C-alpha cells in the first residue's frame, strides 16, 4: 500500500483546528435572543453560515453557496488575536482590517500551505466584497446582529447608545448591495423598531 504523502500534513491541520477553538472565547456585544449573556464569535459564524445557506436556497440565488459558507466561517478568525469590534462602532475600521489580516496570516500559517492559502484567500475575497458571493456573505453578516437586536427590543443598540440612523448607515448599503430582497424585508422591521423605541436618540 502506498502511503498518502498528504497525510504528513495532518498534524498541521490539527494544530490549526485547535487554534481556532479560541474563537469560542471571543465575546461579541450582541446577546442571543433567549439569553442575557453575550454571544461568542464561533456561535455567530455558525449561525450566519446556516443563515446564508438557507436564504440562498429560499431566494434560489445563482451563486456558489459553498463558497459563501466557507467565507462566513473564515471571515472572523482574526478576532482570535484582534478581539471583537462592535459592528455599529464608528471609526477605526482601516486599522481594524490591518490587525485582522495580520491575525489571519498567523492563524492560517499554522495550517498546511495549500490550506492556509485557500483560507486566507477566502478572507481577502470577503473583505474586498467584489464577487457576488462576497457581497451576499457581507449582507448576511450585517443582517444577523440587526435581527438579534430587533428580537431583543433594541438589545445592544440601547445598551451602547446606537441610533436608528447609525444602524441604517452602517448596514444598509452592504445588505442592499448583497441581497436586495433581504434589505426590502429588513427596512420596515427597522422602522417599526424605531417607533417602538429600540434605538438610542440621534446625536445629530
mmCIF file with all atom_site columns, C-alpha atoms in Angstrom:
data_model
loop_
_atom_site.group_PDB
_atom_site.id
_atom_site.type_symbol
_atom_site.label_atom_id
_atom_site.label_alt_id
_atom_site.label_comp_id
_atom_site.label_asym_id
_atom_site.label_entity_id
_atom_site.label_seq_id
_atom_site.pdbx_PDB_ins_code
_atom_site.Cartn_x
_atom_site.Cartn_y
_atom_site.Cartn_z
_atom_site.occupancy
_atom_site.B_iso_or_equiv
_atom_site.pdbx_formal_charge
_atom_site.auth_seq_id
_atom_site.auth_comp_id
_atom_site.auth_asym_id
_atom_site.auth_atom_id
_atom_site.pdbx_PDB_model_num
ATOM 1   C CA . UNK A 1 1   ? 0.000   0.000  0.000  1.00 0.00 ? 1   UNK A CA 1
ATOM 2   C CA . UNK A 1 2   ? 1.350   3.421  -0.954 1.00 0.00 ? 2   UNK A CA 1
ATOM 3   C CA . UNK A 1 3   ? 1.186   5.938  1.841  1.00 0.00 ? 3   UNK A CA 1
ATOM 4   C CA . UNK A 1 4   ? -0.675  9.142  1.026  1.00 0.00 ? 4   UNK A CA 1
ATOM 5   C CA . UNK A 1 5   ? 2.004   11.820 1.310  1.00 0.00 ? 5   UNK A CA 1
ATOM 6   C CA . UNK A 1 6   ? -0.684  14.387 2.170  1.00 0.00 ? 6   UNK A CA 1
ATOM 7   C CA . UNK A 1 7   ? -1.194  12.525 5.451  1.00 0.00 ? 7   UNK A CA 1
ATOM 8   C CA . UNK A 1 8   ? 2.010   14.139 6.663  1.00 0.00 ? 8   UNK A CA 1
ATOM 9   C CA . UNK A 1 9   ? 0.062   17.421 6.784  1.00 0.00 ? 9   UNK A CA 1
ATOM 10  C CA . UNK A 1 10  ? -2.460  16.072 9.287  1.00 0.00 ? 10  UNK A CA 1
ATOM 11  C CA . UNK A 1 11  ? -0.591  17.374 12.383 1.00 0.00 ? 11  UNK A CA 1
ATOM 12  C CA . UNK A 1 12  ? -0.549  20.920 10.976 1.00 0.00 ? 12  UNK A CA 1
ATOM 13  C CA . UNK A 1 13  ? -4.235  20.708 10.147 1.00 0.00 ? 13  UNK A CA 1
ATOM 14  C CA . UNK A 1 14  ? -4.951  19.554 13.694 1.00 0.00 ? 14  UNK A CA 1
ATOM 15  C CA . UNK A 1 15  ? -2.823  22.402 15.082 1.00 0.00 ? 15  UNK A CA 1
ATOM 16  C CA . UNK A 1 16  ? -4.861  24.909 13.054 1.00 0.00 ? 16  UNK A CA 1
ATOM 17  C CA . UNK A 1 17  ? -8.198  23.441 14.145 1.00 0.00 ? 17  UNK A CA 1
ATOM 18  C CA . UNK A 1 18  ? -7.174  23.512 17.803 1.00 0.00 ? 18  UNK A CA 1
ATOM 19  C CA . UNK A 1 19  ? -6.003  27.125 17.456 1.00 0.00 ? 19  UNK A CA 1
ATOM 20  C CA . UNK A 1 20  ? -9.367  28.268 16.149 1.00 0.00 ? 20  UNK A CA 1
ATOM 21  C CA . UNK A 1 21  ? -11.021 26.759 19.227 1.00 0.00 ? 21  UNK A CA 1
ATOM 22  C CA . UNK A 1 22  ? -10.057 30.104 20.789 1.00 0.00 ? 22  UNK A CA 1
ATOM 23  C CA . UNK A 1 23  ? -12.834 31.742 18.753 1.00 0.00 ? 23  UNK A CA 1
ATOM 24  C CA . UNK A 1 24  ? -15.315 30.231 21.208 1.00 0.00 ? 24  UNK A CA 1
ATOM 25  C CA . UNK A 1 25  ? -13.883 32.513 23.881 1.00 0.00 ? 25  UNK A CA 1
ATOM 26  C CA . UNK A 1 26  ? -14.227 35.774 21.921 1.00 0.00 ? 26  UNK A CA 1
ATOM 27  C CA . UNK A 1 27  ? -17.334 37.602 23.138 1.00 0.00 ? 27  UNK A CA 1
ATOM 28  C CA . UNK A 1 28  ? -19.310 39.931 20.908 1.00 0.00 ? 28  UNK A CA 1
ATOM 29  C CA . UNK A 1 29  ? -21.531 42.820 22.011 1.00 0.00 ? 29  UNK A CA 1
ATOM 30  C CA . UNK A 1 30  ? -24.784 41.229 20.871 1.00 0.00 ? 30  UNK A CA 1
ATOM 31  C CA . UNK A 1 31  ? -26.838 38.863 23.003 1.00 0.00 ? 31  UNK A CA 1
ATOM 32  C CA . UNK A 1 32  ? -28.617 35.673 21.898 1.00 0.00 ? 32  UNK A CA 1
ATOM 33  C CA . UNK A 1 33  ? -32.395 36.126 21.755 1.00 0.00 ? 33  UNK A CA 1
ATOM 34  C CA . UNK A 1 34  ? -33.147 33.641 24.512 1.00 0.00 ? 34  UNK A CA 1
ATOM 35  C CA . UNK A 1 35  ? -30.268 34.500 26.872 1.00 0.00 ? 35  UNK A CA 1
ATOM 36  C CA . UNK A 1 36  ? -28.790 37.515 28.644 1.00 0.00 ? 36  UNK A CA 1
ATOM 37  C CA . UNK A 1 37  ? -25.146 36.590 28.051 1.00 0.00 ? 37  UNK A CA 1
ATOM 38  C CA . UNK A 1 38  ? -23.175 37.861 25.066 1.00 0.00 ? 38  UNK A CA 1
ATOM 39  C CA . UNK A 1 39  ? -22.788 35.507 22.105 1.00 0.00 ? 39  UNK A CA 1
ATOM 40  C CA . UNK A 1 40  ? -19.315 34.359 21.106 1.00 0.00 ? 40  UNK A CA 1
ATOM 41  C CA . UNK A 1 41  ? -17.864 34.705 17.642 1.00 0.00 ? 41  UNK A CA 1
ATOM 42  C CA . UNK A 1 42  ? -17.907 30.980 16.903 1.00 0.00 ? 42  UNK A CA 1
ATOM 43  C CA . UNK A 1 43  ? -21.664 30.962 17.513 1.00 0.00 ? 43  UNK A CA 1
ATOM 44  C CA . UNK A 1 44  ? -22.047 33.960 15.222 1.00 0.00 ? 44  UNK A CA 1
ATOM 45  C CA . UNK A 1 45  ? -20.063 32.267 12.440 1.00 0.00 ? 45  UNK A CA 1
ATOM 46  C CA . UNK A 1 46  ? -22.128 29.093 12.689 1.00 0.00 ? 46  UNK A CA 1
ATOM 47  C CA . UNK A 1 47  ? -25.404 30.994 12.626 1.00 0.00 ? 47  UNK A CA 1
ATOM 48  C CA . UNK A 1 48  ? -24.634 33.172 9.617  1.00 0.00 ? 48  UNK A CA 1
ATOM 49  C CA . UNK A 1 49  ? -23.270 30.209 7.664  1.00 0.00 ? 49  UNK A CA 1
ATOM 50  C CA . UNK A 1 50  ? -26.581 28.403 8.114  1.00 0.00 ? 50  UNK A CA 1
ATOM 51  C CA . UNK A 1 51  ? -28.494 31.643 7.508  1.00 0.00 ? 51  UNK A CA 1
ATOM 52  C CA . UNK A 1 52  ? -26.689 32.161 4.191  1.00 0.00 ? 52  UNK A CA 1
ATOM 53  C CA . UNK A 1 53  ? -27.306 28.605 3.042  1.00 0.00 ? 53  UNK A CA 1
ATOM 54  C CA . UNK A 1 54  ? -30.998 28.868 3.934  1.00 0.00 ? 54  UNK A CA 1
ATOM 55  C CA . UNK A 1 55  ? -31.530 32.296 2.366  1.00 0.00 ? 55  UNK A CA 1
ATOM 56  C CA . UNK A 1 56  ? -29.729 31.392 -0.849 1.00 0.00 ? 56  UNK A CA 1
ATOM 57  C CA . UNK A 1 57  ? -31.987 28.367 -1.236 1.00 0.00 ? 57  UNK A CA 1
ATOM 58  C CA . UNK A 1 58  ? -35.102 30.384 -0.341 1.00 0.00 ? 58  UNK A CA 1
ATOM 59  C CA . UNK A 1 59  ? -34.325 33.001 -2.990 1.00 0.00 ? 59  UNK A CA 1
ATOM 60  C CA . UNK A 1 60  ? -32.970 30.434 -5.483 1.00 0.00 ? 60  UNK A CA 1
ATOM 61  C CA . UNK A 1 61  ? -29.831 32.503 -5.963 1.00 0.00 ? 61  UNK A CA 1
ATOM 62  C CA . UNK A 1 62  ? -27.387 31.573 -8.716 1.00 0.00 ? 62  UNK A CA 1
ATOM 63  C CA . UNK A 1 63  ? -24.268 31.773 -6.597 1.00 0.00 ? 63  UNK A CA 1
ATOM 64  C CA . UNK A 1 64  ? -21.692 29.351 -5.196 1.00 0.00 ? 64  UNK A CA 1
ATOM 65  C CA . UNK A 1 65  ? -23.287 28.816 -1.782 1.00 0.00 ? 65  UNK A CA 1
ATOM 66  C CA . UNK A 1 66  ? -20.490 26.522 -0.608 1.00 0.00 ? 66  UNK A CA 1
ATOM 67  C CA . UNK A 1 67  ? -18.009 29.350 -1.164 1.00 0.00 ? 67  UNK A CA 1
ATOM 68  C CA . UNK A 1 68  ? -20.275 31.794 0.672  1.00 0.00 ? 68  UNK A CA 1
ATOM 69  C CA . UNK A 1 69  ? -20.488 29.463 3.675  1.00 0.00 ? 69  UNK A CA 1
ATOM 70  C CA . UNK A 1 70  ? -16.707 28.981 3.641  1.00 0.00 ? 70  UNK A CA 1
ATOM 71  C CA . UNK A 1 71  ? -16.152 32.749 3.633  1.00 0.00 ? 71  UNK A CA 1
ATOM 72  C CA . UNK A 1 72  ? -18.505 33.223 6.551  1.00 0.00 ? 72  UNK A CA 1
ATOM 73  C CA . UNK A 1 73  ? -16.760 30.532 8.575  1.00 0.00 ? 73  UNK A CA 1
ATOM 74  C CA . UNK A 1 74  ? -13.382 32.197 7.958  1.00 0.00 ? 74  UNK A CA 1
ATOM 75  C CA . UNK A 1 75  ? -14.134 35.923 7.963  1.00 0.00 ? 75  UNK A CA 1
ATOM 76  C CA . UNK A 1 76  ? -13.978 36.460 11.743 1.00 0.00 ? 76  UNK A CA 1
ATOM 77  C CA . UNK A 1 77  ? -10.997 34.220 12.570 1.00 0.00 ? 77  UNK A CA 1
ATOM 78  C CA . UNK A 1 78  ? -8.896  37.355 13.053 1.00 0.00 ? 78  UNK A CA 1
ATOM 79  C CA . UNK A 1 79  ? -10.855 38.080 16.218 1.00 0.00 ? 79  UNK A CA 1
ATOM 80  C CA . UNK A 1 80  ? -8.779  35.392 17.928 1.00 0.00 ? 80  UNK A CA 1
ATOM 81  C CA . UNK A 1 81  ? -5.939  37.937 18.067 1.00 0.00 ? 81  UNK A CA 1
ATOM 82  C CA . UNK A 1 82  ? -7.732  41.235 17.481 1.00 0.00 ? 82  UNK A CA 1
ATOM 83  C CA . UNK A 1 83  ? -10.845 40.680 19.596 1.00 0.00 ? 83  UNK A CA 1
ATOM 84  C CA . UNK A 1 84  ? -14.332 41.760 18.578 1.00 0.00 ? 84  UNK A CA 1
ATOM 85  C CA . UNK A 1 85  ? -15.116 45.253 17.343 1.00 0.00 ? 85  UNK A CA 1
ATOM 86  C CA . UNK A 1 86  ? -18.740 46.297 17.747 1.00 0.00 ? 86  UNK A CA 1
ATOM 87  C CA . UNK A 1 87  ? -20.246 46.294 14.263 1.00 0.00 ? 87  UNK A CA 1
ATOM 88  C CA . UNK A 1 88  ? -22.048 49.598 14.928 1.00 0.00 ? 88  UNK A CA 1
ATOM 89  C CA . UNK A 1 89  ? -18.955 51.386 16.243 1.00 0.00 ? 89  UNK A CA 1
ATOM 90  C CA . UNK A 1 90  ? -17.768 54.476 14.406 1.00 0.00 ? 90  UNK A CA 1
ATOM 91  C CA . UNK A 1 91  ? -14.219 54.878 13.118 1.00 0.00 ? 91  UNK A CA 1
ATOM 92  C CA . UNK A 1 92  ? -11.091 52.749 13.279 1.00 0.00 ? 92  UNK A CA 1
ATOM 93  C CA . UNK A 1 93  ? -12.114 50.291 10.598 1.00 0.00 ? 93  UNK A CA 1
ATOM 94  C CA . UNK A 1 94  ? -8.974  50.561 8.454  1.00 0.00 ? 94  UNK A CA 1
ATOM 95  C CA . UNK A 1 95  ? -6.758  49.856 11.454 1.00 0.00 ? 95  UNK A CA 1
ATOM 96  C CA . UNK A 1 96  ? -9.049  47.012 12.352 1.00 0.00 ? 96  UNK A CA 1
ATOM 97  C CA . UNK A 1 97  ? -8.729  45.487 8.883  1.00 0.00 ? 97  UNK A CA 1
ATOM 98  C CA . UNK A 1 98  ? -4.934  45.572 9.111  1.00 0.00 ? 98  UNK A CA 1
ATOM 99  C CA . UNK A 1 99  ? -5.000  43.895 12.537 1.00 0.00 ? 99  UNK A CA 1
ATOM 100 C CA . UNK A 1 100 ? -7.305  41.136 11.319 1.00 0.00 ? 100 UNK A CA 1
ATOM 101 C CA . UNK A 1 101 ? -5.203  40.477 8.224  1.00 0.00 ? 101 UNK A CA 1
ATOM 102 C CA . UNK A 1 102 ? -2.103  40.098 10.392 1.00 0.00 ? 102 UNK A CA 1
ATOM 103 C CA . UNK A 1 103 ? -4.017  37.697 12.619 1.00 0.00 ? 103 UNK A CA 1
ATOM 104 C CA . UNK A 1 104 ? -5.271  35.657 9.654  1.00 0.00 ? 104 UNK A CA 1
ATOM 105 C CA . UNK A 1 105 ? -1.750  35.334 8.288  1.00 0.00 ? 105 UNK A CA 1
ATOM 106 C CA . UNK A 1 106 ? -0.580  33.940 11.637 1.00 0.00 ? 106 UNK A CA 1
ATOM 107 C CA . UNK A 1 107 ? -3.515  31.600 12.174 1.00 0.00 ? 107 UNK A CA 1
ATOM 108 C CA . UNK A 1 108 ? -3.705  30.290 8.606  1.00 0.00 ? 108 UNK A CA 1
ATOM 109 C CA . UNK A 1 109 ? 0.066   29.901 8.680  1.00 0.00 ? 109 UNK A CA 1
ATOM 110 C CA . UNK A 1 110 ? -0.425  27.073 11.171 1.00 0.00 ? 110 UNK A CA 1
ATOM 111 C CA . UNK A 1 111 ? -2.258  25.005 8.545  1.00 0.00 ? 111 UNK A CA 1
ATOM 112 C CA . UNK A 1 112 ? -0.585  23.244 5.610  1.00 0.00 ? 112 UNK A CA 1
ATOM 113 C CA . UNK A 1 113 ? 0.344   25.862 2.997  1.00 0.00 ? 113 UNK A CA 1
ATOM 114 C CA . UNK A 1 114 ? -2.269  24.899 0.429  1.00 0.00 ? 114 UNK A CA 1
ATOM 115 C CA . UNK A 1 115 ? -4.965  25.018 3.079  1.00 0.00 ? 115 UNK A CA 1
ATOM 116 C CA . UNK A 1 116 ? -3.713  28.222 4.652  1.00 0.00 ? 116 UNK A CA 1
ATOM 117 C CA . UNK A 1 117 ? -3.500  29.977 1.294  1.00 0.00 ? 117 UNK A CA 1
ATOM 118 C CA . UNK A 1 118 ? -7.055  28.893 0.448  1.00 0.00 ? 118 UNK A CA 1
ATOM 119 C CA . UNK A 1 119 ? -8.451  30.153 3.748  1.00 0.00 ? 119 UNK A CA 1
ATOM 120 C CA . UNK A 1 120 ? -6.579  33.445 3.558  1.00 0.00 ? 120 UNK A CA 1
ATOM 121 C CA . UNK A 1 121 ? -7.848  33.880 0.002  1.00 0.00 ? 121 UNK A CA 1
ATOM 122 C CA . UNK A 1 122 ? -11.424 33.459 1.229  1.00 0.00 ? 122 UNK A CA 1
ATOM 123 C CA . UNK A 1 123 ? -10.867 36.142 3.874  1.00 0.00 ? 123 UNK A CA 1
ATOM 124 C CA . UNK A 1 124 ? -9.466  38.557 1.299  1.00 0.00 ? 124 UNK A CA 1
ATOM 125 C CA . UNK A 1 125 ? -12.339 37.859 -1.099 1.00 0.00 ? 125 UNK A CA 1
ATOM 126 C CA . UNK A 1 126 ? -14.864 38.580 1.644  1.00 0.00 ? 126 UNK A CA 1
ATOM 127 C CA . UNK A 1 127 ? -13.038 41.728 2.680  1.00 0.00 ? 127 UNK A CA 1
ATOM 128 C CA . UNK A 1 128 ? -12.857 43.072 -0.884 1.00 0.00 ? 128 UNK A CA 1
ATOM 129 C CA . UNK A 1 129 ? -16.568 42.453 -1.426 1.00 0.00 ? 129 UNK A CA 1
ATOM 130 C CA . UNK A 1 130 ? -16.252 42.337 -5.203 1.00 0.00 ? 130 UNK A CA 1
ATOM 131 C CA . UNK A 1 131 ? -17.654 38.905 -6.098 1.00 0.00 ? 131 UNK A CA 1
ATOM 132 C CA . UNK A 1 132 ? -21.369 38.090 -5.944 1.00 0.00 ? 132 UNK A CA 1
ATOM 133 C CA . UNK A 1 133 ? -20.577 35.544 -3.246 1.00 0.00 ? 133 UNK A CA 1
ATOM 134 C CA . UNK A 1 134 ? -18.679 38.055 -1.110 1.00 0.00 ? 134 UNK A CA 1
ATOM 135 C CA . UNK A 1 135 ? -21.406 40.684 -1.410 1.00 0.00 ? 135 UNK A CA 1
ATOM 136 C CA . UNK A 1 136 ? -24.045 38.159 -0.384 1.00 0.00 ? 136 UNK A CA 1
ATOM 137 C CA . UNK A 1 137 ? -21.873 36.960 2.510  1.00 0.00 ? 137 UNK A CA 1
ATOM 138 C CA . UNK A 1 138 ? -21.433 40.541 3.726  1.00 0.00 ? 138 UNK A CA 1
ATOM 139 C CA . UNK A 1 139 ? -25.186 41.122 3.531  1.00 0.00 ? 139 UNK A CA 1
ATOM 140 C CA . UNK A 1 140 ? -25.841 38.073 5.692  1.00 0.00 ? 140 UNK A CA 1
ATOM 141 C CA . UNK A 1 141 ? -23.116 39.071 8.166  1.00 0.00 ? 141 UNK A CA 1
ATOM 142 C CA . UNK A 1 142 ? -24.511 42.596 8.526  1.00 0.00 ? 142 UNK A CA 1
ATOM 143 C CA . UNK A 1 143 ? -28.085 41.373 8.839  1.00 0.00 ? 143 UNK A CA 1
ATOM 144 C CA . UNK A 1 144 ? -27.649 38.927 11.708 1.00 0.00 ? 144 UNK A CA 1
ATOM 145 C CA . UNK A 1 145 ? -26.903 41.368 14.569 1.00 0.00 ? 145 UNK A CA 1
ATOM 146 C CA . UNK A 1 146 ? -29.793 43.515 13.337 1.00 0.00 ? 146 UNK A CA 1
ATOM 147 C CA . UNK A 1 147 ? -32.177 40.567 13.573 1.00 0.00 ? 147 UNK A CA 1
ATOM 148 C CA . UNK A 1 148 ? -30.927 39.691 17.054 1.00 0.00 ? 148 UNK A CA 1
ATOM 149 C CA . UNK A 1 149 ? -31.278 43.256 18.332 1.00 0.00 ? 149 UNK A CA 1
ATOM 150 C CA . UNK A 1 150 ? -34.742 43.655 16.831 1.00 0.00 ? 150 UNK A CA 1
ATOM 151 C CA . UNK A 1 151 ? -35.786 40.496 18.654 1.00 0.00 ? 151 UNK A CA 1
ATOM 152 C CA . UNK A 1 152 ? -34.203 41.758 21.900 1.00 0.00 ? 152 UNK A CA 1
ATOM 153 C CA . UNK A 1 153 ? -36.250 45.012 21.758 1.00 0.00 ? 153 UNK A CA 1
ATOM 154 C CA . UNK A 1 154 ? -33.172 47.046 20.922 1.00 0.00 ? 154 UNK A CA 1
ATOM 155 C CA . UNK A 1 155 ? -30.597 44.974 22.778 1.00 0.00 ? 155 UNK A CA 1
ATOM 156 C CA . UNK A 1 156 ? -27.101 46.327 22.269 1.00 0.00 ? 156 UNK A CA 1
ATOM 157 C CA . UNK A 1 157 ? -28.371 49.407 20.385 1.00 0.00 ? 157 UNK A CA 1
ATOM 158 C CA . UNK A 1 158 ? -29.860 50.746 23.596 1.00 0.00 ? 158 UNK A CA 1
ATOM 159 C CA . UNK A 1 159 ? -27.029 49.346 25.711 1.00 0.00 ? 159 UNK A CA 1
ATOM 160 C CA . UNK A 1 160 ? -24.352 51.108 23.646 1.00 0.00 ? 160 UNK A CA 1
ATOM 161 C CA . UNK A 1 161 ? -26.212 54.236 22.548 1.00 0.00 ? 161 UNK A CA 1
ATOM 162 C CA . UNK A 1 162 ? -26.684 53.369 18.868 1.00 0.00 ? 162 UNK A CA 1
ATOM 163 C CA . UNK A 1 163 ? -29.204 55.415 16.879 1.00 0.00 ? 163 UNK A CA 1
ATOM 164 C CA . UNK A 1 164 ? -31.517 54.275 14.098 1.00 0.00 ? 164 UNK A CA 1
ATOM 165 C CA . UNK A 1 165 ? -29.588 56.458 11.668 1.00 0.00 ? 165 UNK A CA 1
ATOM 166 C CA . UNK A 1 166 ? -26.291 54.830 12.630 1.00 0.00 ? 166 UNK A CA 1
ATOM 167 C CA . UNK A 1 167 ? -27.663 51.321 12.096 1.00 0.00 ? 167 UNK A CA 1
ATOM 168 C CA . UNK A 1 168 ? -29.102 52.132 8.675  1.00 0.00 ? 168 UNK A CA 1
ATOM 169 C CA . UNK A 1 169 ? -25.900 53.896 7.626  1.00 0.00 ? 169 UNK A CA 1
ATOM 170 C CA . UNK A 1 170 ? -23.723 51.022 8.794  1.00 0.00 ? 170 UNK A CA 1
ATOM 171 C CA . UNK A 1 171 ? -25.619 48.021 7.440  1.00 0.00 ? 171 UNK A CA 1
ATOM 172 C CA . UNK A 1 172 ? -27.957 49.346 4.777  1.00 0.00 ? 172 UNK A CA 1
ATOM 173 C CA . UNK A 1 173 ? -25.589 49.742 1.808  1.00 0.00 ? 173 UNK A CA 1
ATOM 174 C CA . UNK A 1 174 ? -23.986 46.302 2.167  1.00 0.00 ? 174 UNK A CA 1
ATOM 175 C CA . UNK A 1 175 ? -27.244 44.437 2.744  1.00 0.00 ? 175 UNK A CA 1
ATOM 176 C CA . UNK A 1 176 ? -28.917 46.219 -0.172 1.00 0.00 ? 176 UNK A CA 1
ATOM 177 C CA . UNK A 1 177 ? -25.934 45.565 -2.445 1.00 0.00 ? 177 UNK A CA 1
ATOM 178 C CA . UNK A 1 178 ? -25.581 41.905 -1.482 1.00 0.00 ? 178 UNK A CA 1
ATOM 179 C CA . UNK A 1 179 ? -29.218 40.855 -1.153 1.00 0.00 ? 179 UNK A CA 1
ATOM 180 C CA . UNK A 1 180 ? -31.834 43.415 -2.130 1.00 0.00 ? 180 UNK A CA 1
ATOM 181 C CA . UNK A 1 181 ? -34.707 41.148 -1.094 1.00 0.00 ? 181 UNK A CA 1
ATOM 182 C CA . UNK A 1 182 ? -33.294 40.903 2.409  1.00 0.00 ? 182 UNK A CA 1
ATOM 183 C CA . UNK A 1 183 ? -32.957 44.685 2.686  1.00 0.00 ? 183 UNK A CA 1
ATOM 184 C CA . UNK A 1 184 ? -36.540 45.183 1.470  1.00 0.00 ? 184 UNK A CA 1
ATOM 185 C CA . UNK A 1 185 ? -37.640 42.825 4.238  1.00 0.00 ? 185 UNK A CA 1
ATOM 186 C CA . UNK A 1 186 ? -35.491 44.491 6.884  1.00 0.00 ? 186 UNK A CA 1
ATOM 187 C CA . UNK A 1 187 ? -36.307 48.164 6.234  1.00 0.00 ? 187 UNK A CA 1
ATOM 188 C CA . UNK A 1 188 ? -39.860 48.084 7.613  1.00 0.00 ? 188 UNK A CA 1
ATOM 189 C CA . UNK A 1 189 ? -38.657 45.993 10.565 1.00 0.00 ? 189 UNK A CA 1
ATOM 190 C CA . UNK A 1 190 ? -36.150 48.724 11.427 1.00 0.00 ? 190 UNK A CA 1
ATOM 191 C CA . UNK A 1 191 ? -38.758 51.433 11.009 1.00 0.00 ? 191 UNK A CA 1
ATOM 192 C CA . UNK A 1 192 ? -41.110 49.551 13.313 1.00 0.00 ? 192 UNK A CA 1
ATOM 193 C CA . UNK A 1 193 ? -38.290 49.183 15.817 1.00 0.00 ? 193 UNK A CA 1
ATOM 194 C CA . UNK A 1 194 ? -37.724 52.941 15.765 1.00 0.00 ? 194 UNK A CA 1
ATOM 195 C CA . UNK A 1 195 ? -41.396 53.553 16.578 1.00 0.00 ? 195 UNK A CA 1
ATOM 196 C CA . UNK A 1 196 ? -41.135 51.088 19.467 1.00 0.00 ? 196 UNK A CA 1
ATOM 197 C CA . UNK A 1 197 ? -38.079 52.815 20.971 1.00 0.00 ? 197 UNK A CA 1
ATOM 198 C CA . UNK A 1 198 ? -35.488 50.164 20.126 1.00 0.00 ? 198 UNK A CA 1
ATOM 199 C CA . UNK A 1 199 ? -32.779 52.769 19.330 1.00 0.00 ? 199 UNK A CA 1
ATOM 200 C CA . UNK A 1 200 ? -30.868 55.435 21.221 1.00 0.00 ? 200 UNK A CA 1
ATOM 201 C CA . UNK A 1 201 ? -31.646 59.040 20.395 1.00 0.00 ? 201 UNK A CA 1
ATOM 202 C CA . UNK A 1 202 ? -29.845 60.501 17.398 1.00 0.00 ? 202 UNK A CA 1
ATOM 203 C CA . UNK A 1 203 ? -26.932 62.787 18.255 1.00 0.00 ? 203 UNK A CA 1
ATOM 204 C CA . UNK A 1 204 ? -27.263 64.798 15.014 1.00 0.00 ? 204 UNK A CA 1
#
